[in-house]
Coordinates of C-alpha atoms in Angstrom, one line a residue:
X1 CA 13.0 7.5 19.4
X2 CA 9.2 7.7 20.0
X3 CA 8.9 11.0 18.2
X4 CA 10.5 9.7 15.1
X5 CA 7.8 7.3 14.0
X6 CA 4.2 6.7 14.7
X7 CA 2.2 3.5 14.4
X8 CA -1.5 4.3 13.8
X9 CA -3.6 1.7 15.5
X10 CA -7.0 1.3 17.1
X11 CA -8.1 -2.3 18.0
X12 CA -11.5 -1.5 16.4
X13 CA -10.0 -1.6 12.9
X14 CA -10.1 -5.4 13.1
X15 CA -13.9 -4.9 12.8
X16 CA -13.3 -4.4 9.0
X17 CA -14.8 -7.8 8.4
X18 CA -16.6 -8.9 5.3
X19 CA -17.6 -12.2 6.9
X20 CA -16.5 -15.9 6.9
X21 CA -14.7 -17.1 3.8
X22 CA -13.9 -13.6 2.5
X23 CA -10.2 -13.2 1.6
X24 CA -9.8 -10.0 3.5
X25 CA -9.7 -11.7 6.9
X26 CA -9.1 -9.2 9.7
X27 CA -7.0 -11.7 11.5
X28 CA -4.1 -10.5 9.3
X29 CA -4.3 -7.1 11.1
X30 CA -4.4 -8.7 14.6
X31 CA -1.5 -11.0 13.8
X32 CA 0.6 -8.1 12.4
X33 CA 0.0 -6.1 15.6
X34 CA 0.9 -9.1 17.6
X35 CA 4.2 -9.7 15.8
X36 CA 5.1 -6.0 16.1
X37 CA 4.6 -6.2 19.8
X38 CA 6.4 -9.5 20.1
X39 CA 9.5 -7.9 18.6
X40 CA 9.1 -4.9 20.9
X41 CA 8.6 -2.5 18.1
X42 CA 5.6 -0.9 19.9
X43 CA 8.2 0.5 22.3
X44 CA 10.2 2.0 19.4
X45 CA 7.3 4.0 18.0
X46 CA 4.5 6.2 19.3
X47 CA 1.3 4.2 19.0
X48 CA -1.6 6.6 18.1
X49 CA -5.3 5.9 17.7
X50 CA -6.6 8.8 15.5
X51 CA -10.2 9.7 15.4
X52 CA -12.4 8.4 12.5
X53 CA -12.6 10.5 9.4
X54 CA -15.6 12.8 9.6
X55 CA -17.9 13.6 6.7
X56 CA -16.1 16.7 5.7
X57 CA -12.9 14.7 5.4
X58 CA -14.5 11.9 3.5
X59 CA -15.9 14.4 1.1
X60 CA -12.4 15.4 0.1
X61 CA -12.5 12.4 -2.1
X62 CA -15.9 10.7 -1.9
X63 CA -19.3 11.9 -3.2
X64 CA -21.9 12.7 -0.7
X65 CA -24.4 10.3 -2.2
X66 CA -21.9 7.5 -1.9
X67 CA -21.2 8.2 1.7
X68 CA -24.9 8.2 2.4
X69 CA -25.2 4.8 0.6
X70 CA -22.4 3.4 2.8
X71 CA -24.2 4.7 5.9
X72 CA -27.5 3.1 4.8
X73 CA -25.8 -0.3 4.2
X74 CA -23.9 0.0 7.4
X75 CA -27.2 0.5 9.4
X76 CA -29.1 -2.2 7.4
X77 CA -26.8 -4.5 5.3
X78 CA -29.9 -5.9 3.6
X79 CA -30.5 -2.4 2.1
X80 CA -27.1 -2.2 0.4
X81 CA -27.3 -0.5 -3.0
X82 CA -25.3 -2.6 -5.5
X83 CA -25.1 0.3 -7.9
X84 CA -22.5 1.7 -5.5
X85 CA -20.6 -1.6 -5.4
X86 CA -22.0 -2.4 -1.9
X87 CA -23.5 -5.7 -1.1
X88 CA -21.6 -7.5 -3.8
X89 CA -19.4 -10.6 -3.6
X90 CA -16.3 -8.5 -3.3
X91 CA -17.7 -5.9 -0.9
X92 CA -20.5 -7.5 1.1
X93 CA -22.3 -5.1 3.4
X94 CA -21.9 -5.6 7.1
X95 CA -23.2 -3.8 10.2
X96 CA -20.9 -0.9 11.2
X97 CA -19.2 -0.8 7.8
X98 CA -19.3 3.0 7.6
X99 CA -17.9 3.4 11.1
X100 CA -14.9 1.0 10.8
X101 CA -14.1 2.2 7.2
X102 CA -14.1 5.8 8.4
X103 CA -11.9 4.7 11.3
X104 CA -9.3 3.2 9.0
X105 CA -9.4 6.3 6.8
X106 CA -8.9 8.4 10.0
X107 CA -5.7 6.5 10.8
X108 CA -4.2 7.3 7.4
X109 CA -5.4 10.9 7.5
X110 CA -3.9 11.2 11.0
X111 CA -0.6 9.7 9.7
X112 CA -0.5 12.4 7.0
X113 CA -1.2 15.2 9.5
X114 CA 1.5 14.0 11.9
X115 CA 4.1 13.8 9.2
X116 CA 3.2 17.1 7.6
X117 CA 3.1 18.9 11.0
X118 CA 6.4 17.5 12.0
X119 CA 5.0 15.4 14.9
X120 CA 6.5 12.3 13.3
X121 CA 9.0 11.8 10.6
X122 CA 7.4 8.5 9.5
X123 CA 3.9 7.1 10.1
X124 CA 2.6 3.7 9.4
X125 CA -1.0 2.5 9.0
X126 CA -0.9 -1.1 7.9
X127 CA -4.7 -1.4 8.2
X128 CA -4.9 1.2 5.4
X129 CA -3.9 1.1 1.7
X130 CA -7.5 0.5 0.5
X131 CA -6.7 1.8 -2.9
X132 CA -9.5 0.6 -5.1
X133 CA -12.4 2.6 -3.6
X134 CA -13.6 5.2 -6.0
X135 CA -15.2 8.7 -5.4
X136 CA -18.6 7.2 -6.0
X137 CA -18.3 3.5 -5.3
X138 CA -16.8 0.6 -3.4
X139 CA -14.5 -1.8 -5.3
X140 CA -12.0 -4.6 -4.6
X141 CA -12.6 -5.0 -0.8
X142 CA -12.3 -1.2 -0.4
X143 CA -15.0 1.1 1.0
X144 CA -13.3 4.4 1.6
X145 CA -10.0 5.2 -0.1
X146 CA -7.8 6.1 2.9
X147 CA -4.7 6.6 0.7
X148 CA -6.5 9.2 -1.4
X149 CA -7.9 10.8 1.7
X150 CA -4.4 11.1 3.3
X151 CA -3.1 12.7 0.1
X152 CA -6.1 15.1 -0.1
X153 CA -5.5 16.2 3.5
X154 CA -1.9 16.9 2.7
X155 CA -2.9 19.1 -0.2
X156 CA -5.5 20.8 2.1
X157 CA -2.8 21.5 4.6
X158 CA -0.6 23.2 1.9
X159 CA 1.5 20.5 0.4
X160 CA 2.3 21.3 -3.3
X161 CA 3.8 18.0 -4.4
X162 CA 2.9 14.6 -3.0
X163 CA 4.2 11.4 -4.5
X164 CA 2.3 8.1 -4.2
X165 CA 4.1 4.8 -4.9
X166 CA 1.9 1.7 -4.9
X167 CA 3.6 -1.8 -5.0
X168 CA 0.4 -3.9 -4.4
X169 CA 0.0 -6.6 -6.9
X170 CA -3.2 -4.8 -8.1
X171 CA -3.2 -1.5 -9.8
X172 CA -3.8 1.5 -7.5
X173 CA -6.7 2.6 -9.6
X174 CA -8.7 4.5 -7.0
X175 CA -5.8 6.8 -6.1
X176 CA -4.9 7.3 -9.7
X177 CA -8.5 8.2 -10.5
X178 CA -8.8 10.6 -7.5
X179 CA -5.8 12.7 -8.8
X180 CA -6.0 12.1 -12.5
X181 CA -6.2 15.8 -13.3
X182 CA -4.1 17.1 -10.4
X183 CA -0.4 17.8 -11.3
X184 CA 0.4 18.2 -7.6
X185 CA 0.2 14.4 -7.1
X186 CA 2.4 11.9 -8.8
X187 CA 1.0 8.4 -8.7
X188 CA 3.3 5.4 -9.6
X189 CA 1.9 1.9 -9.6
X190 CA 3.9 -1.3 -10.0
X191 CA 1.4 -4.2 -10.5
X192 CA 0.6 -7.4 -12.4
X193 CA -0.5 -6.8 -16.0
X194 CA -4.2 -5.8 -16.3
X195 CA -4.6 -8.6 -18.9
X196 CA -4.4 -11.1 -16.1
X197 CA -5.6 -9.4 -13.0
X198 CA -8.3 -7.1 -11.4
X199 CA -9.0 -4.3 -11.9
X200 CA -7.9 -4.5 -15.5
X201 CA -6.5 -1.0 -15.5
X202 CA -3.0 0.3 -15.0
X203 CA -1.8 0.2 -18.6
X204 CA 1.4 2.2 -19.4
X205 CA -0.6 4.5 -21.6
X206 CA -2.5 5.8 -18.5
X207 CA -0.3 8.9 -17.8
X208 CA -2.7 11.5 -16.3
X209 CA -5.4 13.8 -17.5
X210 CA -5.0 16.8 -19.8
X211 CA -4.3 19.1 -16.9
X212 CA -1.7 16.7 -15.5
X213 CA 0.0 14.8 -18.3
X214 CA 2.9 12.7 -16.9
X215 CA 1.5 12.6 -13.4
X216 CA 0.6 8.9 -13.5
X217 CA 3.0 6.1 -14.2
X218 CA 2.2 2.4 -14.5
X219 CA 4.5 -0.5 -14.7
X220 CA 2.4 -3.5 -15.8
X221 CA 4.4 -6.6 -15.0
X222 CA 4.0 -10.0 -16.7
X223 CA 2.5 -12.8 -14.6
X224 CA 5.1 -14.9 -12.9
X225 CA 7.6 -12.0 -12.3
X226 CA 9.8 -12.9 -9.4
X227 CA 12.2 -11.0 -7.1
X228 CA 14.9 -10.1 -9.6
X229 CA 12.4 -8.8 -12.2
X230 CA 10.2 -7.0 -9.6
X231 CA 13.2 -5.2 -8.0
X232 CA 14.7 -4.4 -11.4
X233 CA 11.4 -2.8 -12.6
X234 CA 11.0 -0.8 -9.3
X235 CA 14.5 0.6 -9.5
X236 CA 14.3 1.3 -13.2
X237 CA 11.3 3.6 -12.9
X238 CA 10.5 4.8 -9.4
X239 CA 13.7 6.5 -8.2
X240 CA 14.1 8.6 -11.3
X241 CA 10.5 9.8 -11.2
X242 CA 10.7 10.6 -7.5
X243 CA 13.9 12.5 -8.0
X244 CA 12.4 14.5 -10.9
X245 CA 9.1 15.3 -9.0
X246 CA 10.8 16.3 -5.7
X247 CA 7.9 15.5 -3.4
X248 CA 7.4 17.2 -0.1
X249 CA 5.8 13.9 1.3
X250 CA 6.1 10.4 0.0
X251 CA 3.1 8.1 0.5
X252 CA 3.6 4.4 -0.2
X253 CA 1.2 1.5 -0.3
X254 CA 2.7 -1.9 0.5
X255 CA 0.2 -4.6 -0.4
X256 CA 1.8 -8.0 0.4
X257 CA -0.1 -9.8 -2.3
X258 CA 2.8 -9.8 -4.7
X259 CA 4.0 -12.8 -2.7
X260 CA 4.4 -16.2 -4.4
X261 CA 2.0 -17.7 -1.8
X262 CA -0.8 -15.2 -2.3
X263 CA -3.9 -17.0 -3.5
X264 CA -5.4 -14.1 -5.5
X265 CA -2.6 -13.1 -7.9
X266 CA 0.2 -14.4 -10.1
X267 CA 3.5 -12.8 -9.2
X268 CA 6.3 -14.7 -7.5
X269 CA 7.9 -12.2 -5.1
X270 CA 9.4 -13.1 -1.8
X271 CA 9.1 -11.5 1.6
X272 CA 12.8 -10.6 1.3
X273 CA 12.1 -8.6 -1.9
X274 CA 9.1 -6.9 -0.3
X275 CA 11.4 -5.9 2.6
X276 CA 14.0 -4.5 0.1
X277 CA 11.4 -2.3 -1.5
X278 CA 10.1 -1.1 1.8
X279 CA 13.7 0.0 2.7
X280 CA 14.1 1.6 -0.7
X281 CA 10.9 3.7 -0.2
X282 CA 12.2 4.8 3.2
X283 CA 15.5 5.8 1.6
X284 CA 13.7 7.7 -1.2
X285 CA 11.7 9.7 1.4
X286 CA 15.0 10.7 3.0
X287 CA 16.7 11.5 -0.3
X288 CA 13.8 13.6 -1.8
X289 CA 11.2 14.4 0.8
X290 CA 13.2 15.4 3.9
X291 CA 12.3 12.0 5.4
X292 CA 8.5 12.7 5.4
X293 CA 7.0 9.2 4.8
X294 CA 3.5 7.8 5.2
X295 CA 3.5 4.0 4.7
X296 CA 0.2 2.0 4.3
X297 CA -0.7 -1.6 4.1
X298 CA -3.0 -2.9 1.4
X299 CA -3.8 -6.3 -0.1
X300 CA -2.4 -9.6 1.1
X301 CA -4.3 -12.8 1.5
X302 CA -1.8 -15.2 2.8
X303 CA -2.9 -13.9 6.2
X304 CA -0.7 -16.0 8.4
X305 CA 2.5 -16.8 6.5
X306 CA 3.1 -13.5 4.7
X307 CA 1.1 -10.4 5.8
X308 CA 2.2 -10.2 9.4
X309 CA 5.9 -10.7 8.6
X310 CA 5.9 -8.2 5.7
X311 CA 4.2 -5.4 7.6
X312 CA 6.3 -6.0 10.7
X313 CA 9.4 -5.5 8.6
X314 CA 7.7 -2.2 7.4
X315 CA 7.1 -1.0 10.9
X316 CA 10.7 -1.9 11.9
X317 CA 12.1 0.1 9.0
X318 CA 9.9 3.1 9.8
X319 CA 11.0 2.8 13.5
X320 CA 14.7 2.8 12.6
X321 CA 15.0 -0.7 14.1
X322 CA 15.0 -3.1 11.2
X323 CA 14.2 -6.7 11.9
X324 CA 16.9 -8.9 10.5
X325 CA 15.6 -11.4 7.9
X326 CA 17.4 -14.2 9.7
X327 CA 15.5 -13.4 13.0
X328 CA 13.3 -16.1 14.5
X329 CA 9.7 -15.3 15.0
X330 CA 9.0 -15.0 18.8
X331 CA 7.5 -18.1 20.4
X332 CA 4.7 -16.1 22.0
X333 CA 3.6 -14.9 18.6
X334 CA 3.7 -18.4 17.2
X335 CA 1.4 -19.5 20.0
X336 CA -1.0 -16.7 19.2
X337 CA -1.1 -17.7 15.6
X338 CA -2.0 -21.2 16.4
X339 CA -4.6 -20.1 19.0
X340 CA -6.3 -17.8 16.5
X341 CA -6.0 -19.8 13.3
X342 CA -5.0 -23.4 14.2
X343 CA -2.2 -22.9 11.7
X344 CA 1.5 -23.2 12.3
X345 CA 3.3 -19.9 12.1
X346 CA 6.4 -19.2 10.0
X347 CA 9.5 -19.7 12.0
X348 CA 11.7 -16.9 10.5
X349 CA 11.4 -13.4 9.1
X350 CA 12.7 -14.5 5.7
X351 CA 11.8 -16.7 2.8
X352 CA 15.4 -17.7 2.6
X353 CA 16.2 -15.4 -0.3
X354 CA 18.1 -12.7 1.5
X355 CA 20.1 -10.8 0.3
X356 CA 18.1 -10.2 -2.8
X357 CA 19.7 -9.0 -6.0
X358 CA 18.7 -7.6 -9.4
X359 CA 20.3 -6.4 -12.5
X360 CA 20.5 -2.6 -12.8
X361 CA 18.7 -0.9 -15.7
X362 CA 21.7 1.3 -16.3
X363 CA 23.7 -1.8 -17.3
X364 CA 21.5 -2.3 -20.3
X365 CA 18.3 -4.0 -21.3
X366 CA 17.0 -6.8 -23.5
X367 CA 14.1 -5.5 -25.8
X368 CA 13.0 -9.2 -26.3
X369 CA 12.6 -9.8 -22.6
X370 CA 9.0 -9.5 -21.3
X371 CA 10.0 -7.8 -18.1
X372 CA 12.2 -5.3 -19.9
X373 CA 9.4 -4.6 -22.3
X374 CA 7.1 -3.7 -19.4
X375 CA 9.7 -1.3 -18.0
X376 CA 10.4 0.2 -21.4
X377 CA 6.6 0.7 -22.0
X378 CA 6.3 2.6 -18.7
X379 CA 9.4 4.7 -19.2
X380 CA 8.5 5.6 -22.8
X381 CA 4.9 6.5 -21.9
X382 CA 5.6 8.9 -19.0
X383 CA 9.2 10.0 -18.9
X384 CA 9.1 12.2 -22.1
X385 CA 6.0 13.9 -20.7
X386 CA 8.1 15.0 -17.7
X387 CA 11.0 16.1 -19.9
X388 CA 13.0 13.0 -18.9
X389 CA 15.0 10.7 -21.2
X390 CA 13.2 7.3 -21.6

């Protein structure tokens, strides 16, 4: 079993810390690892600490001048250059920022290498998924774009088709930008509509550059979308695109900030629906990519109630030992939560909405419904470019 899945983890990733009061609280990583261990999943996977991404790897996506700016801010946070998005309210500079950001990137690159080389069928880096970082700048709590770096390494190793599916509540703008003109990479993002949420991109009309038309797909969901709509939209767009593209590797980003308790966004998705999409991504990898699956974390700012449970489900699915939604969270973990946060931990691995259900797109749609309009806009924008029926 240990060779089947890898969990990428180095305790030092919890040093990715923008300071007190910042939404990206690294306790969410520590609590996730604690819950994974409490369920015994660490014995079902091979836990691997990959080395930090070196400069040559970082340059696969990021400009040299930006890397140097990160290093400067890392050595002296007061010298952060805001023209690179560093030292801002979203991305405050902190000592050691370069080193820990490169370490997180290294875990995702290591995950990609392990899957491509057959050392693992699935690999998870829930500290990763920092999808907003751009080639030349930090953005949205993201310094280095580990998801893009993992994909770039796969291409460097010889992959000809890599699919990236992003279900974070925010548009996966940095990954889309990195591969905008590369037809070898299909990027699919399911997110809250840019009218109502950062980064104000991810419109259906964004379908790839001239050299790669139809290589980007964006499903922009109306604020307030819940389980049934979110799952309907996912299944109405993602499986058909993946089947058409036939990726050799599937890379997925599982930001937990679609949740109804998340303080930074406006969707109303439950933990149970998040688990269902994680399982669907696992199945898509097996159906179309010979099982090769790299799964990343992402956003998620309900750091006690949501993030650890969501990503523990992800690890369980990757490990082939799914955690039942009805399972009780282990007492030792609940004690850890209280000791670290002085908050009461959730008692079960469900929001009480399991099993989740949705109406299939194939059964018909309502052109007056806002959710169906979002799905239609995505399908009509990108499907014909790929020779598919919208």
